[in-house]
Short mmCIF file of C-alpha atoms in Angstrom, two decimals:
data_model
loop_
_atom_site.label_atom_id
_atom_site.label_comp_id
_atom_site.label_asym_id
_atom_site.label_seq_id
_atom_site.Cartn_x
_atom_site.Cartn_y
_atom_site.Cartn_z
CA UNK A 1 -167.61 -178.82 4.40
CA UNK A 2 -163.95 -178.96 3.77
CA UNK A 3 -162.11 -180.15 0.79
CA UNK A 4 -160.80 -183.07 3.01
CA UNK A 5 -164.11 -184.13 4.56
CA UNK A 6 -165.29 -184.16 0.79
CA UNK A 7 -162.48 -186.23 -0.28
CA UNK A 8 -162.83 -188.74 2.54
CA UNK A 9 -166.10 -189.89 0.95
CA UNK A 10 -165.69 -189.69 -2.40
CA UNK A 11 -166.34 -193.75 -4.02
CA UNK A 12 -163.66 -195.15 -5.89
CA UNK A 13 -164.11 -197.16 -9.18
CA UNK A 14 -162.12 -199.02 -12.21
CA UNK A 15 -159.52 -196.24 -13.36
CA UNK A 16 -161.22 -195.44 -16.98
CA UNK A 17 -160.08 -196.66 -20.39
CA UNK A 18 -157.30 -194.22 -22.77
CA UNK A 19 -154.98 -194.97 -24.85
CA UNK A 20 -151.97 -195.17 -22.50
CA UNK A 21 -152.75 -196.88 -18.74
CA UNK A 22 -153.44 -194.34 -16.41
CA UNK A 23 -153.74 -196.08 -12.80
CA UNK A 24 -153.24 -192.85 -10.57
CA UNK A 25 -156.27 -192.43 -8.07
CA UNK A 26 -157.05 -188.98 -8.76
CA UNK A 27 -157.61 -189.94 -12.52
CA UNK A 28 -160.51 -192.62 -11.89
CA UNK A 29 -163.98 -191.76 -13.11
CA UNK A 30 -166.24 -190.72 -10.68
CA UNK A 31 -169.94 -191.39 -11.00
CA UNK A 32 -171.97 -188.94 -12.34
CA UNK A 33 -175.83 -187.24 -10.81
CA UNK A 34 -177.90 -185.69 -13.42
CA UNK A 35 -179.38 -182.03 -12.23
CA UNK A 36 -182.64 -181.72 -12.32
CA UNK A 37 -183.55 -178.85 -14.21
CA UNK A 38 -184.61 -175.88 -12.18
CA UNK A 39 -187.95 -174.76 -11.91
CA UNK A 40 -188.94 -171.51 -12.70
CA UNK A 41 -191.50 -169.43 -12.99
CA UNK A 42 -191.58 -166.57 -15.48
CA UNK A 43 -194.50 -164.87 -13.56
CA UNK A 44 -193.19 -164.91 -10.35
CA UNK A 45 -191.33 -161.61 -9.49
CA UNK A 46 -188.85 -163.38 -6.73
CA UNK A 47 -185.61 -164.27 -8.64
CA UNK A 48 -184.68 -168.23 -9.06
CA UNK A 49 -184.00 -169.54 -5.39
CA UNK A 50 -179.73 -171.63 -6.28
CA UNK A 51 -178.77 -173.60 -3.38
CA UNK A 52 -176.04 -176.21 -2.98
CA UNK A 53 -176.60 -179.67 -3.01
CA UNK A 54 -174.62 -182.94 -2.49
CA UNK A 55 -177.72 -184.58 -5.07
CA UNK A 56 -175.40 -182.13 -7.56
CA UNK A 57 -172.47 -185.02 -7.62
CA UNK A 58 -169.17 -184.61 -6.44
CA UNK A 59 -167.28 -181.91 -8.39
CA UNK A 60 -164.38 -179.04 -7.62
CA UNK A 61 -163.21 -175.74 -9.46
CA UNK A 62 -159.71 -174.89 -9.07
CA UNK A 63 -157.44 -172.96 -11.36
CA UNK A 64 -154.85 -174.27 -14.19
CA UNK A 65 -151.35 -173.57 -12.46
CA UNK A 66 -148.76 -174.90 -15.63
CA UNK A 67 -148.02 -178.07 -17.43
CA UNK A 68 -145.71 -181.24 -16.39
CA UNK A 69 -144.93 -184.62 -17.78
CA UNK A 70 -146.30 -187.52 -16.45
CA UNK A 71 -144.32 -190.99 -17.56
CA UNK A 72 -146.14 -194.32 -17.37
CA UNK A 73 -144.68 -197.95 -16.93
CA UNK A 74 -143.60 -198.33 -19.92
CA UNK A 75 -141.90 -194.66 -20.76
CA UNK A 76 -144.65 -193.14 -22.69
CA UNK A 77 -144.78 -189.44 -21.74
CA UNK A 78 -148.22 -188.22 -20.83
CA UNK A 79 -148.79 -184.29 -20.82
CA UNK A 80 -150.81 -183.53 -17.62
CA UNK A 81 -152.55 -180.25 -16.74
CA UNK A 82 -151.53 -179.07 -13.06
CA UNK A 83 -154.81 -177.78 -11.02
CA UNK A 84 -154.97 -175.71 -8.06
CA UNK A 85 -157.82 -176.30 -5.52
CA UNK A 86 -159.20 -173.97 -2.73
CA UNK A 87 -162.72 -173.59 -1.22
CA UNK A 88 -165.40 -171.01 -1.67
CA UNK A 89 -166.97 -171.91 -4.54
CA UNK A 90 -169.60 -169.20 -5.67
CA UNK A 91 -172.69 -169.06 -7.45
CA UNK A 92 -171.85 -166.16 -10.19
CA UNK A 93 -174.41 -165.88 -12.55
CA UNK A 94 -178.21 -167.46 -13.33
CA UNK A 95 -179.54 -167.61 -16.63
CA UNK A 96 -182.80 -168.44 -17.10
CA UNK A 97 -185.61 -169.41 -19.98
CA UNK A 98 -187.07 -166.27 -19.94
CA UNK A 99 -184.17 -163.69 -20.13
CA UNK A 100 -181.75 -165.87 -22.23
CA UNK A 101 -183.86 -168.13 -23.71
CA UNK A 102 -181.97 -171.74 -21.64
CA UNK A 103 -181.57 -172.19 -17.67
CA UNK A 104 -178.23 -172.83 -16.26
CA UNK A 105 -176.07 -171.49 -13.41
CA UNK A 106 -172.47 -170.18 -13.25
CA UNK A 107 -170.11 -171.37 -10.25
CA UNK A 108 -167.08 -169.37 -10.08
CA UNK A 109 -164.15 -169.90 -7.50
CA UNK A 110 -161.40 -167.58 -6.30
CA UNK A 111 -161.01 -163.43 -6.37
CA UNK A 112 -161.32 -160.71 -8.88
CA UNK A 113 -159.83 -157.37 -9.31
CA UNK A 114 -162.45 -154.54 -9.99
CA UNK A 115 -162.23 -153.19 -12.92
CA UNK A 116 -160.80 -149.60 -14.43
#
């Protein structure tokens, strides 16, 4: 799915509350899915099946490109944290109860250099 299809059906709700009035429609909250946490079992010697999911919520990694100022209607100056997007997000790393003692995944995004 592309970043655009995934936009197209993202729901829109109230803009949330701060201390200054943020109206812009990529700062509204977005509702949030609770994942359900993965099954696994110690015993078995396959590894932990990961797969994608749209029950996961709607959600996007990018990287932090700089800083700018963002002024509201009535001249307060808002610092704002500029965020590249692109698609290919990965599944990087699976921890689970048995090895580290919690469950959880690691999505990564982008390239890396090897190393030495």
């Amino acid at each position: 799915m592309s970043l655009s299809s995934a936009f197209a059906t993202i729901p829109t709700t109230k803009p949330f509350s701060t201390s200054a009035a943020l109206s812009s429609s990529f700062l509204l909250r977005l509702p949030v899915k609770r994942l359900s946490a993965l099954s696994l079992n110690a015993s078995s010697s396959k590894p932990p099946l990961v797969s994608a999911s749209m029950e996961a919520g709607v959600g996007v990694m990018g990287t932090k490109l700089g800083m700018m100022s963002y002024f509201d209607s009535s001249g307060t100056v808002i610092p704002v944290t500029v965020v590249g997007f692109r698609e290919g997000n990965i599944v990087t790393q699976v921890k689970t109860e048995a090895t580290d003692g919690y469950d959880a995944v690691q999505v990564g995004t982008g390239g890396y250099e090897t190393g030495n």
